[in-house]
Amino acid sequence: HAFTKAVEWGFIGQHPFKGEIRLKGTKPRTRYVEDWEIIECLALPAVRKKGSVLAIQSYIRIKLLTGMSQYDLLSLKDEDLKSDGIHIQRHKTKDSSGKRTIYEWSADLKAAVENAKMAKPASSPYLFCNRHGKGYINPITDEAPGWKSMWQHFMARIMSETKVTENFTQHDLRAKCASDAKSLEHARALLSHADSRTTQRVYRRKPERVKPL
């Protein structure tokens, strides 16, 4: 039951026993992270010169630009950073549709990736790594406990040292990317969804604006 509630509240992405991403009958989260909250997060001073806060801030920048899932973003290696952009095959669909995505370079995306490289605490083929140079994803469980712990400490500082008063998850940042996209189709492509209905129902969280007659 604890795992079930953790999935429902967005703290973990997948039930370790049931293998369910979202339980039937549960309502999608509606938390929309405002731009000023992101500014507060990116302005949090880092205690260390490498890793930790600087790594998470780079992670946030890339996630907001691409909408990549935690698994795909933490799995990025140097070999995925090609001349035309970031190449990924979504972990979630590798055994089904085999969906592949290329996030084309922009000035902001290049800068965010360079910041992530400079924040690495050790030499590693992974864009995000621990102080031993290893990636955060556990290949057996598909979870990232070390990164989860870092994120929790980061959010604890955000809640105590900034003007942000409502906690948010990494999944909420993915939803912000989709919500800020100019169109539903662009949001669907960013999140590598096969069906735009999922994008609309779960990730497009801004209120719909309607002009009166």
Short mmCIF file of C-alpha atoms in Angstrom, two decimals:
data_model
loop_
_atom_site.label_atom_id
_atom_site.label_comp_id
_atom_site.label_asym_id
_atom_site.label_seq_id
_atom_site.Cartn_x
_atom_site.Cartn_y
_atom_site.Cartn_z
CA HIS A 1 0.00 0.00 0.00
CA ALA A 2 2.90 2.34 0.78
CA PHE A 3 4.35 1.79 -2.71
CA THR A 4 0.90 2.34 -4.21
CA LYS A 5 0.55 5.71 -2.48
CA ALA A 6 4.12 6.67 -3.45
CA VAL A 7 3.24 6.14 -7.13
CA GLU A 8 -0.04 8.03 -6.70
CA TRP A 9 1.71 11.02 -5.11
CA GLY A 10 4.48 11.11 -7.70
CA PHE A 11 7.42 10.19 -5.44
CA ILE A 12 8.29 7.12 -7.51
CA GLY A 13 7.53 6.51 -11.17
CA GLN A 14 6.72 2.81 -11.07
CA HIS A 15 5.30 0.29 -8.61
CA PRO A 16 8.14 -2.19 -7.93
CA PHE A 17 5.71 -5.12 -7.67
CA LYS A 18 2.79 -4.30 -9.92
CA GLY A 19 4.80 -2.56 -12.61
CA GLU A 20 2.13 0.09 -12.96
CA ILE A 21 3.00 3.67 -13.87
CA ARG A 22 -0.34 5.11 -12.74
CA LEU A 23 -3.12 3.35 -10.92
CA LYS A 24 -6.56 3.14 -12.49
CA GLY A 25 -8.99 5.60 -11.02
CA THR A 26 -6.37 7.99 -9.63
CA LYS A 27 -6.54 11.56 -10.80
CA PRO A 28 -3.48 13.07 -12.54
CA ARG A 29 -1.53 15.63 -10.54
CA THR A 30 -2.37 19.25 -11.25
CA ARG A 31 0.70 20.97 -9.74
CA TYR A 32 2.08 23.54 -12.18
CA VAL A 33 5.52 24.90 -11.30
CA GLU A 34 5.61 28.64 -11.92
CA ASP A 35 8.52 30.40 -13.64
CA TRP A 36 9.40 32.36 -10.49
CA GLU A 37 9.73 29.08 -8.58
CA ILE A 38 12.24 27.83 -11.15
CA ILE A 39 14.20 31.07 -10.78
CA GLU A 40 14.31 30.51 -7.02
CA CYS A 41 15.62 26.96 -7.55
CA LEU A 42 18.31 28.01 -9.98
CA ALA A 43 19.45 30.82 -7.68
CA LEU A 44 20.03 28.51 -4.69
CA PRO A 45 23.73 28.85 -3.76
CA ALA A 46 25.83 25.69 -4.03
CA VAL A 47 27.92 24.59 -1.08
CA ARG A 48 30.19 22.39 -3.23
CA LYS A 49 31.99 23.30 -6.43
CA LYS A 50 30.94 20.02 -8.10
CA GLY A 51 27.89 17.75 -8.02
CA SER A 52 24.93 18.11 -5.69
CA VAL A 53 23.14 21.48 -6.15
CA LEU A 54 24.96 22.40 -9.38
CA ALA A 55 24.15 19.01 -10.91
CA ILE A 56 20.47 19.25 -9.97
CA GLN A 57 20.22 22.79 -11.32
CA SER A 58 21.66 21.60 -14.65
CA TYR A 59 19.25 18.66 -14.57
CA ILE A 60 16.33 21.05 -14.07
CA ARG A 61 17.42 23.20 -17.01
CA ILE A 62 17.68 20.22 -19.37
CA LYS A 63 14.40 18.70 -18.19
CA LEU A 64 12.52 21.96 -18.75
CA LEU A 65 13.94 22.24 -22.27
CA THR A 66 13.38 18.62 -23.32
CA GLY A 67 10.81 17.06 -21.02
CA MET A 68 12.95 13.91 -20.69
CA SER A 69 12.01 11.41 -17.99
CA GLN A 70 14.29 10.86 -15.02
CA TYR A 71 15.45 7.48 -16.34
CA ASP A 72 16.30 8.80 -19.81
CA LEU A 73 17.99 11.94 -18.52
CA LEU A 74 20.11 10.17 -15.91
CA SER A 75 21.07 7.54 -18.50
CA LEU A 76 22.57 10.07 -20.91
CA LYS A 77 26.16 9.37 -21.94
CA ASP A 78 28.68 11.33 -23.98
CA GLU A 79 27.92 9.09 -26.97
CA ASP A 80 24.30 10.35 -26.94
CA LEU A 81 25.43 13.95 -27.45
CA LYS A 82 25.86 14.11 -31.20
CA SER A 83 26.46 16.94 -33.64
CA ASP A 84 22.76 17.44 -34.41
CA GLY A 85 21.42 17.06 -30.88
CA ILE A 86 20.75 14.67 -28.01
CA HIS A 87 19.77 11.19 -29.17
CA ILE A 88 17.67 8.95 -26.92
CA GLN A 89 15.59 5.82 -27.15
CA ARG A 90 12.92 6.02 -24.49
CA HIS A 91 13.47 3.35 -21.86
CA LYS A 92 9.73 3.04 -21.40
CA THR A 93 9.11 2.10 -25.04
CA LYS A 94 12.32 0.30 -26.03
CA ASP A 95 10.56 -3.10 -25.89
CA SER A 96 7.40 -1.90 -27.62
CA SER A 97 7.40 0.93 -30.16
CA GLY A 98 11.18 1.50 -29.98
CA LYS A 99 10.46 5.23 -29.99
CA ARG A 100 13.56 7.33 -30.65
CA THR A 101 13.90 11.09 -30.26
CA ILE A 102 16.51 13.65 -31.26
CA TYR A 103 16.43 16.88 -29.26
CA GLU A 104 18.00 19.38 -31.62
CA TRP A 105 20.57 21.73 -30.20
CA SER A 106 19.62 25.23 -29.18
CA ALA A 107 21.85 27.75 -27.45
CA ASP A 108 20.06 27.16 -24.14
CA LEU A 109 20.26 23.37 -24.42
CA LYS A 110 23.96 23.45 -25.27
CA ALA A 111 24.61 25.75 -22.30
CA ALA A 112 22.63 23.49 -19.96
CA VAL A 113 24.58 20.41 -21.08
CA GLU A 114 27.90 22.22 -20.66
CA ASN A 115 26.85 23.25 -17.14
CA ALA A 116 26.05 19.60 -16.38
CA LYS A 117 29.49 18.54 -17.63
CA MET A 118 31.22 21.12 -15.45
CA ALA A 119 29.19 20.02 -12.42
CA LYS A 120 30.28 16.36 -12.67
CA PRO A 121 32.18 15.38 -9.51
CA ALA A 122 34.26 12.75 -11.34
CA SER A 123 35.34 11.66 -14.80
CA SER A 124 32.55 9.58 -16.27
CA PRO A 125 30.85 8.67 -19.58
CA TYR A 126 27.56 9.66 -17.92
CA LEU A 127 26.35 13.25 -18.07
CA PHE A 128 25.14 12.88 -14.47
CA CYS A 129 27.26 10.75 -12.16
CA ASN A 130 28.14 10.26 -8.51
CA ARG A 131 31.55 11.00 -6.99
CA HIS A 132 32.75 7.57 -8.11
CA GLY A 133 31.90 8.33 -11.74
CA LYS A 134 29.04 5.84 -11.83
CA GLY A 135 25.56 6.53 -13.19
CA TYR A 136 22.63 6.92 -10.81
CA ILE A 137 20.27 4.36 -12.38
CA ASN A 138 20.26 0.91 -10.79
CA PRO A 139 20.06 -1.47 -13.79
CA ILE A 140 18.21 -4.09 -11.75
CA THR A 141 15.47 -1.94 -10.24
CA ASP A 142 15.49 0.97 -12.76
CA GLU A 143 15.43 3.28 -9.75
CA ALA A 144 17.93 5.99 -8.77
CA PRO A 145 18.10 6.02 -4.95
CA GLY A 146 21.22 8.19 -4.80
CA TRP A 147 19.68 10.82 -7.05
CA LYS A 148 16.40 10.62 -5.14
CA SER A 149 18.24 11.38 -1.91
CA MET A 150 20.02 14.35 -3.52
CA TRP A 151 16.72 15.66 -4.85
CA GLN A 152 15.06 15.39 -1.44
CA HIS A 153 17.89 17.34 0.19
CA PHE A 154 17.71 19.94 -2.59
CA MET A 155 13.96 20.38 -2.14
CA ALA A 156 14.39 20.63 1.63
CA ARG A 157 16.74 23.57 1.08
CA ILE A 158 14.34 25.11 -1.46
CA MET A 159 11.48 24.97 1.03
CA SER A 160 13.54 26.44 3.86
CA GLU A 161 15.72 28.99 2.05
CA THR A 162 13.53 30.36 -0.76
CA LYS A 163 10.07 31.80 -1.27
CA VAL A 164 8.73 28.50 -2.66
CA THR A 165 6.02 27.20 -0.32
CA GLU A 166 4.67 24.13 -2.14
CA ASN A 167 6.81 21.09 -2.83
CA PHE A 168 7.05 19.72 -6.36
CA THR A 169 8.41 16.56 -7.94
CA GLN A 170 10.70 15.86 -10.87
CA HIS A 171 7.60 14.63 -12.69
CA ASP A 172 6.01 18.05 -12.17
CA LEU A 173 8.96 19.59 -14.05
CA ARG A 174 8.27 17.24 -16.96
CA ALA A 175 4.68 18.43 -16.85
CA LYS A 176 5.82 22.07 -16.85
CA CYS A 177 7.77 21.44 -20.05
CA ALA A 178 4.66 19.99 -21.67
CA SER A 179 2.44 22.75 -20.31
CA ASP A 180 4.73 25.51 -21.59
CA ALA A 181 4.99 24.03 -25.10
CA LYS A 182 3.16 26.15 -27.68
CA SER A 183 1.00 23.29 -28.91
CA LEU A 184 -0.22 19.88 -27.81
CA GLU A 185 1.67 18.23 -30.68
CA HIS A 186 4.91 19.91 -29.66
CA ALA A 187 4.36 18.78 -26.08
CA ARG A 188 3.67 15.21 -27.24
CA ALA A 189 6.87 15.17 -29.30
CA LEU A 190 8.97 16.56 -26.45
CA LEU A 191 7.74 13.88 -24.08
CA SER A 192 8.05 11.18 -26.80
CA HIS A 193 4.46 10.09 -26.28
CA ALA A 194 2.82 7.90 -28.89
CA ASP A 195 -0.64 9.20 -27.98
CA SER A 196 -1.33 12.90 -27.41
CA ARG A 197 -4.27 12.02 -25.15
CA THR A 198 -1.84 11.04 -22.40
CA THR A 199 0.03 14.32 -22.88
CA GLN A 200 -3.19 16.29 -22.64
CA ARG A 201 -4.69 14.45 -19.66
CA VAL A 202 -1.61 14.16 -17.46
CA TYR A 203 0.94 16.77 -18.52
CA ARG A 204 -0.81 19.85 -19.92
CA ARG A 205 -1.61 21.59 -16.65
CA LYS A 206 -2.13 25.22 -17.54
CA PRO A 207 -5.76 26.42 -17.56
CA GLU A 208 -7.29 26.67 -21.01
CA ARG A 209 -7.68 30.27 -22.19
CA VAL A 210 -10.86 31.02 -24.11
CA LYS A 211 -11.81 34.31 -25.77
CA PRO A 212 -15.44 35.32 -25.17
CA LEU A 213 -17.83 35.70 -28.08
#
